[in-house]
mmCIF file of C-alpha atoms in Angstrom:
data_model
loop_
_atom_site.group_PDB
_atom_site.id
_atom_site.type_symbol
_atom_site.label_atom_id
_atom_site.label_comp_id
_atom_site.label_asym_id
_atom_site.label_seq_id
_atom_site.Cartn_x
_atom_site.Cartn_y
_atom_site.Cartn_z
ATOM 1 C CA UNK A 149 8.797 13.497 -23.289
ATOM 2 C CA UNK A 150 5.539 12.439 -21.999
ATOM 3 C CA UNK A 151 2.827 12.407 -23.718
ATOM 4 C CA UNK A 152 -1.096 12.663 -22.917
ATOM 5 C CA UNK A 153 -2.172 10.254 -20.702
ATOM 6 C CA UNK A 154 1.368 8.505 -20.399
ATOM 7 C CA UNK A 155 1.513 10.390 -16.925
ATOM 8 C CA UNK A 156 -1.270 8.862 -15.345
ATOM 9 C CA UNK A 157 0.259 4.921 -16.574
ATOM 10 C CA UNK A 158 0.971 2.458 -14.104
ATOM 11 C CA UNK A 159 4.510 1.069 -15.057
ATOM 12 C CA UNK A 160 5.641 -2.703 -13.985
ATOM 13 C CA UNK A 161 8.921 -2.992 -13.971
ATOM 14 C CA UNK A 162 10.130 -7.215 -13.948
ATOM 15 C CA UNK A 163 13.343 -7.141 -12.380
ATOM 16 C CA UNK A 164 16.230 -9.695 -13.185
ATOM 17 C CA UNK A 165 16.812 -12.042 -10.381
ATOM 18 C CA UNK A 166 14.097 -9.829 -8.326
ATOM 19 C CA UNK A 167 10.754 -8.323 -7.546
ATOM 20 C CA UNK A 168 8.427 -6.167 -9.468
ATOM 21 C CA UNK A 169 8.978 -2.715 -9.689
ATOM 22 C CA UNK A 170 5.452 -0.860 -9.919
ATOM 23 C CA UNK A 171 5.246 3.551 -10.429
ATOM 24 C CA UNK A 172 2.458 5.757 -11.331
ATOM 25 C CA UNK A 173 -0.876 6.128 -9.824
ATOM 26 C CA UNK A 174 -2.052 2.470 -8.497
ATOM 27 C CA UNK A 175 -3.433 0.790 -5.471
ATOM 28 C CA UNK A 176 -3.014 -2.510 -4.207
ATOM 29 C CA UNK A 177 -5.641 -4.979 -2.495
ATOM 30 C CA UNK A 178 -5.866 -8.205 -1.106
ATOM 31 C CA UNK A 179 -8.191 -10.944 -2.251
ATOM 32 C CA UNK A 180 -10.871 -9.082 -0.234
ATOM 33 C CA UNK A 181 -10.808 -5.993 -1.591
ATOM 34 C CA UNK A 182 -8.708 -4.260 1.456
ATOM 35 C CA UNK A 183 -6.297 -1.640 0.185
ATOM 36 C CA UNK A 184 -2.717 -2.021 1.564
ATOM 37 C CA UNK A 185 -1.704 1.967 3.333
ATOM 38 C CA UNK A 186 0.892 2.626 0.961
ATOM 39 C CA UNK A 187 1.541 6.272 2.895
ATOM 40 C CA UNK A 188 1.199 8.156 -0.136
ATOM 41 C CA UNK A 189 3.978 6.113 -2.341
ATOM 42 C CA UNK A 190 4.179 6.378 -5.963
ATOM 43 C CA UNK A 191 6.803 3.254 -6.304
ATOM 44 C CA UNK A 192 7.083 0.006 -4.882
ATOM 45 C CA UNK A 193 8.444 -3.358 -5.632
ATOM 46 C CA UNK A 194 6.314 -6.683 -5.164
ATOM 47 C CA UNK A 195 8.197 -10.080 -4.346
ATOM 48 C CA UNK A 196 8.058 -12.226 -6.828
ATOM 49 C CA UNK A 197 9.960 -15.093 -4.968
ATOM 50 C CA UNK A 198 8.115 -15.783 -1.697
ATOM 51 C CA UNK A 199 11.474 -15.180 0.844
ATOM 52 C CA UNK A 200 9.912 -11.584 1.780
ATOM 53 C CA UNK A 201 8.864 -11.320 5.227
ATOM 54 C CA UNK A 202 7.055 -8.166 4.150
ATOM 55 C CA UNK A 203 4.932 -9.664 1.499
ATOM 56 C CA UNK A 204 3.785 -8.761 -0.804
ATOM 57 C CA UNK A 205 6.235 -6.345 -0.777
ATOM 58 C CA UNK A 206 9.714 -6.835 -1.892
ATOM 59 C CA UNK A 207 12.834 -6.992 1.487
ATOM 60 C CA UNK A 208 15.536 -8.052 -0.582
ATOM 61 C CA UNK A 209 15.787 -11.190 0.636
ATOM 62 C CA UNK A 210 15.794 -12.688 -2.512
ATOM 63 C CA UNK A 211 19.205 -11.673 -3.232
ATOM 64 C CA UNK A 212 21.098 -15.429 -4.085
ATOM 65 C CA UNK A 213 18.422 -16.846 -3.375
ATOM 66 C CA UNK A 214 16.260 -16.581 -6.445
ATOM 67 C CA UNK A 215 17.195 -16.577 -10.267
ATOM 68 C CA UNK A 216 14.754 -15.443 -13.385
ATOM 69 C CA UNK A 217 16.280 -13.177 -16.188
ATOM 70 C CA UNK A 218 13.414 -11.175 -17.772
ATOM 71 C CA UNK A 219 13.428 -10.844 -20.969
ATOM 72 C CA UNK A 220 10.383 -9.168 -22.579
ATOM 73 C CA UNK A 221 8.486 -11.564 -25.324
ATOM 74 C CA UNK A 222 5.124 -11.490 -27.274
ATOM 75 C CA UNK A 223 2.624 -13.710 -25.453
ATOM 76 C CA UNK A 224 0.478 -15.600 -27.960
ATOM 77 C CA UNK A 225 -2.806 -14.395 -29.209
ATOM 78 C CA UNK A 226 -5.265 -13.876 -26.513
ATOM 79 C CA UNK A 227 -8.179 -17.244 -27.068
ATOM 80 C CA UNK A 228 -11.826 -16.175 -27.221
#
């Protein structure tokens, strides 16, 4: 069941031994503030290991190449 604004989250999905799954409404730009033509897309998955020839997008050519499980933890309180 979704609830209030839960529809209009962005959800990042950490993959084991992969890229980053993101869904919902999002955009993504580069370090000058140029947004990447997604062509309407409401999931993609980011590379998180650098082997992509498509990055930052995810090609699959991490597969044996690259090894993190995630595992979800608390980080530490933020410092202010």
């Amino acid at each position: 069941m979704v609830k209030g604004n839960d529809m209009n989250k962005t959800k990042l999905t950490v993959n084991s031994n992969g890229s980053v799954k993101v869904e919902g409404d999002f955009e993504i730009v580069d370090m000058q503030g140029n947004v990447y033509g997604l062509q309407g897309r409401t999931v993609v998955s980011l590379c998180r290991c650098g082997h992509s020839a498509n990055k930052p997008f995810c090609d699959g050519a991490h597969k044996g190449k690259f090894e993190h499980e995630a595992t979800a933890f608390e980080l530490p309180p933020r410092k202010v």
